[in-house]
Coordinates of C-alpha atoms in Angstrom, one line a residue:
M1 CA -37.1 36.8 209.8
R2 CA -37.2 39.9 209.5
G3 CA -38.9 40.5 205.2
F4 CA -39.4 43.6 203.5
T5 CA -43.3 45.0 203.9
L6 CA -45.2 45.4 201.4
L7 CA -45.0 49.3 201.3
E8 CA -41.5 48.6 201.0
V9 CA -41.6 46.9 197.9
M10 CA -44.3 49.2 196.0
V11 CA -41.5 52.0 196.9
A12 CA -39.1 50.2 195.5
L13 CA -40.4 48.9 192.2
A14 CA -42.6 52.5 191.6
I15 CA -38.2 54.1 192.0
L16 CA -37.0 51.6 189.6
A17 CA -40.4 52.4 187.7
G18 CA -39.0 56.0 187.2
V19 CA -35.5 55.0 186.5
V20 CA -36.2 52.9 182.9
L21 CA -39.0 55.4 182.1
T22 CA -36.6 58.8 182.5
V23 CA -33.1 55.8 180.6
L24 CA -35.5 54.5 177.9
G25 CA -36.5 57.8 177.2
A26 CA -33.4 59.4 176.9
V27 CA -32.1 56.6 174.8
N28 CA -34.6 57.3 172.8
Y29 CA -34.8 61.2 172.3
H30 CA -30.6 61.0 170.8
L31 CA -31.6 57.2 169.1
T32 CA -34.5 60.4 167.4
I33 CA -31.1 62.7 166.9
I34 CA -29.0 60.4 166.1
A35 CA -31.4 59.8 162.6
A36 CA -31.6 63.2 161.5
E37 CA -28.2 63.5 161.8
Q38 CA -27.5 61.3 159.2
D39 CA -30.5 61.8 157.2
S40 CA -29.4 65.3 157.2
T41 CA -25.8 64.0 155.9
S42 CA -26.3 61.8 153.5
L43 CA -28.4 65.1 151.9
T44 CA -26.1 66.6 152.5
L45 CA -23.0 64.3 150.6
L46 CA -26.1 63.6 147.7
A47 CA -26.5 67.8 147.4
R48 CA -22.7 67.5 147.4
A49 CA -22.4 65.2 144.6
K50 CA -25.2 66.8 142.6
L51 CA -22.9 70.4 142.9
A52 CA -20.0 68.3 141.5
E53 CA -21.6 66.4 138.7
L54 CA -22.8 70.3 137.7
E55 CA -19.6 72.0 137.7
I56 CA -18.3 69.9 135.5
Q57 CA -21.1 69.8 133.1
G58 CA -21.1 73.4 132.8
V59 CA -24.3 75.4 135.2
P60 CA -27.0 76.5 133.1
Q61 CA -29.2 79.9 134.9
M62 CA -31.9 77.6 136.7
S63 CA -32.0 73.9 137.0
E64 CA -33.7 70.5 138.9
G65 CA -34.8 67.5 138.5
T66 CA -35.2 63.9 141.4
L67 CA -32.3 62.2 141.7
E68 CA -33.2 59.5 139.7
P69 CA -32.6 56.2 139.8
A70 CA -30.7 55.5 142.8
H71 CA -32.8 58.3 145.0
P72 CA -36.3 59.3 143.2
E73 CA -37.5 60.9 146.0
L74 CA -34.9 63.3 146.5
S75 CA -34.9 67.2 144.3
W76 CA -33.1 69.0 143.3
Q77 CA -33.0 73.1 142.2
A78 CA -29.8 74.9 141.0
E79 CA -29.4 78.9 140.2
Q80 CA -27.3 81.0 139.6
F81 CA -26.9 84.8 140.8
P82 CA -25.2 87.3 139.8
T83 CA -22.7 88.7 142.9
E84 CA -21.0 92.0 142.7
L85 CA -17.9 91.1 142.0
P86 CA -18.4 90.3 138.0
V87 CA -16.2 87.9 137.6
L88 CA -17.9 86.4 139.9
R89 CA -21.4 84.4 140.9
K90 CA -23.7 82.2 143.2
L91 CA -24.5 79.0 142.9
V92 CA -27.2 77.6 144.9
L93 CA -27.7 74.7 145.0
R94 CA -30.9 73.5 146.6
V95 CA -32.1 69.4 148.0
W96 CA -34.7 68.1 149.8
R97 CA -37.3 65.5 149.8
P98 CA -40.8 66.3 149.1
S99 CA -42.7 63.9 151.6
D100 CA -40.4 65.4 155.0
K101 CA -39.6 69.4 154.4
R102 CA -36.6 68.4 155.2
E103 CA -33.5 70.2 152.9
V104 CA -30.4 70.8 152.6
V105 CA -28.6 74.4 150.3
L106 CA -25.1 74.7 149.7
E107 CA -23.5 78.4 148.2
R108 CA -21.1 77.9 146.0
Y109 CA -19.0 81.4 144.3
L110 CA -18.0 80.0 140.9
T111 CA -16.1 82.3 138.0
K112 CA -17.1 83.6 134.6

């Protein structure tokens, strides 16, 4: 009865360990990317909601605050800039999380 030698088993286990580590590393990498994209999407949606709120309320020259009570960890800043066309003004809204420096910047052109 012929079996595998210890050397053959050790080589097979080493190859298997290499494959498993490679697959786990790839899965971890892609999960990190997915989490970052979900966070970026959330920031973008919150920024769009704030932009719509500012447009309804009227936009001051410069304004800032936090997204309390739902998201007190997020800060926002809105600022208007003149454009080359006198009937347009540029509104820039920045939403960020101070703890990890992630931010989203939205720009919209408004008529006077």
